[in-house]
Coordinates of C-alpha atoms in Angstrom, one line a residue:
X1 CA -43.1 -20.7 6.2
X2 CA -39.8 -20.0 7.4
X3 CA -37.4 -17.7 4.8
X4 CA -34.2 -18.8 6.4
X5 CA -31.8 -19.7 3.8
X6 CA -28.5 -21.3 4.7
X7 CA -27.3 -20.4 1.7
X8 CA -28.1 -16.5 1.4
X9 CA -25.2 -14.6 2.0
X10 CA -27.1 -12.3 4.3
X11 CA -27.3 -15.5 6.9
X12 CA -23.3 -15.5 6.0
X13 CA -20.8 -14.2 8.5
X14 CA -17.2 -14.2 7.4
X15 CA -14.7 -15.7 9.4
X16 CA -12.5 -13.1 11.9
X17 CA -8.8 -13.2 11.5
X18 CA -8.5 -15.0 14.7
X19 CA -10.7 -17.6 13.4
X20 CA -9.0 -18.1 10.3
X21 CA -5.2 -17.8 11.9
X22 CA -6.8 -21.0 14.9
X23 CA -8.3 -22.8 11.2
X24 CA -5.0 -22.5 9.7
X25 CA -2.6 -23.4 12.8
X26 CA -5.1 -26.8 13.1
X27 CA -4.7 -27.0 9.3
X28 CA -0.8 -27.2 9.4
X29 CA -1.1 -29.7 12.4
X30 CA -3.1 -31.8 10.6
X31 CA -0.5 -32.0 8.2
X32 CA 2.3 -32.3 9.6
X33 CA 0.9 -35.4 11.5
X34 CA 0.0 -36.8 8.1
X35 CA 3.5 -36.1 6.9
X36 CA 5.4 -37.5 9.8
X37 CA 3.5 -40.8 9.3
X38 CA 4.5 -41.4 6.1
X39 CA 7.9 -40.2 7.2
X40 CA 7.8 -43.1 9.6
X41 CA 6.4 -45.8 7.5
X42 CA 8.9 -45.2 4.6
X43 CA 11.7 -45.3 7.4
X44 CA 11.8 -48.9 6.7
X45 CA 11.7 -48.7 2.9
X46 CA 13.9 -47.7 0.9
X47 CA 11.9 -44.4 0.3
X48 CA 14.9 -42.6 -1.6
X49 CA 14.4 -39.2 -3.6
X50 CA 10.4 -39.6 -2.0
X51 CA 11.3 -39.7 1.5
X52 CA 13.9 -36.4 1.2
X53 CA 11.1 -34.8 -0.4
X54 CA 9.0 -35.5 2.7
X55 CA 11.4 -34.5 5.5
X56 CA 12.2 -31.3 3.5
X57 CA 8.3 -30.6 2.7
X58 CA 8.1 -31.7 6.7
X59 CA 10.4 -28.5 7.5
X60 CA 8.7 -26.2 5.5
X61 CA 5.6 -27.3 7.0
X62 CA 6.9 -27.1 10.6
X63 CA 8.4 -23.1 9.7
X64 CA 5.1 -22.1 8.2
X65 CA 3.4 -23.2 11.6
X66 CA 6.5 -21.6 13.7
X67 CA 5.7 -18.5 12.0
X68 CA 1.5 -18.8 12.1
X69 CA 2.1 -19.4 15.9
X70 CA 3.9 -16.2 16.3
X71 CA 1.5 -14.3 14.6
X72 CA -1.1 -15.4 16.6
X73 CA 0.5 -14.5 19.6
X74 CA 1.7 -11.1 18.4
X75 CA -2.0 -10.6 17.6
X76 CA -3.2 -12.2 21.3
X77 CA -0.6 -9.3 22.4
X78 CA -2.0 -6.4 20.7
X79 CA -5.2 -7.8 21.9
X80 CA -3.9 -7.5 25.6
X81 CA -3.0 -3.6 24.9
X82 CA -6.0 -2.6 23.3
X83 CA -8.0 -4.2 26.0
X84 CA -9.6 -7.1 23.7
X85 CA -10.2 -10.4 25.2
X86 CA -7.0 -12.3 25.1
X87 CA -7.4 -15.4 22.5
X88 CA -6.3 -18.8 23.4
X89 CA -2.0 -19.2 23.8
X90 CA -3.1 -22.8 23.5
X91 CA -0.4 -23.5 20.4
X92 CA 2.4 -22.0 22.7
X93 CA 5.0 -24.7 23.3
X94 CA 3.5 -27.8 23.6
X95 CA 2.8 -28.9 19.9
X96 CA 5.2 -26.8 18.1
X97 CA 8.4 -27.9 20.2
X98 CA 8.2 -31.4 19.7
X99 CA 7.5 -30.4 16.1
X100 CA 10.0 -28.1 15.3
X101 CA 13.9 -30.0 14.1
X102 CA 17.1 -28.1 14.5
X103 CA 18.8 -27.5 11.1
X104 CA 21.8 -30.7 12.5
X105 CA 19.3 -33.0 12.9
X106 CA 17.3 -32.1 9.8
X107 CA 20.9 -32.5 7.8
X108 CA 21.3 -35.7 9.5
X109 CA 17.6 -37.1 8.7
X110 CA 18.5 -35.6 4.7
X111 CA 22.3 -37.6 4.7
X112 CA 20.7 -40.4 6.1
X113 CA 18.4 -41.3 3.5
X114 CA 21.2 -40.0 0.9
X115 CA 23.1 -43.1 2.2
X116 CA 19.9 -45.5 2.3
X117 CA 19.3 -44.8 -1.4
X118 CA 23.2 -45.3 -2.3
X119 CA 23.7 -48.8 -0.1
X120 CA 20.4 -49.7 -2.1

């Protein structure tokens, strides 16, 4: 009879920091995709003190992913000195930037809905 248990936490390996910096990063992205749909389907709504909430939870989302990609960099860098193998860059650039909202935009998106509601 086989005496593997799934379950026993001697069959258990925790997660490496690298694994649990690439779960969070996807974590975030999955969010913020989420987020930005509802974003887009209350466009047309009169969404109001809802869809502020969403743009500014959408910005904190988008920082806390700016910063999780730079700490997984930093780490892939400190990797690269101590002669580790390098982890993936593959967050570098190519989701982030067409994530990320300058602070004149982001004011615009925020007064734009301010308006919505009062014209409402």
């Amino acid at each position: 009879e086989d005496a593997y248990d799934p379950r026993d936490p001697a069959y258990i390996l925790p997660a490496s920091k690298q694994q649990r910096e690439e779960i969070h990063i996807a974590m975030l992205e999955q969010q913020i995709c989420c987020l930005q749909g509802a974003i887009l389907h209350r466009c047309d709504e009169n969404g109001g003190n809802i869809l502020t909430h969403y743009k500014v939870e959408l910005l904190n989302l988008q920082c806390a992913l700016q910063a999780a990609l730079r700490c997984a960099d930093r780490q892939a860098d400190i990797n690269d000195v101590n002669g580790a193998n390098r982890p993936s860059k593959r967050h570098s650039g190519h989701f982030l930037s067409e994530l990320i909202i300058d602070p004149a935009t982001f004011s615009a998106m925020i007064a734009d809905t301010s308006n919505t509601k009062k014209a409402a």
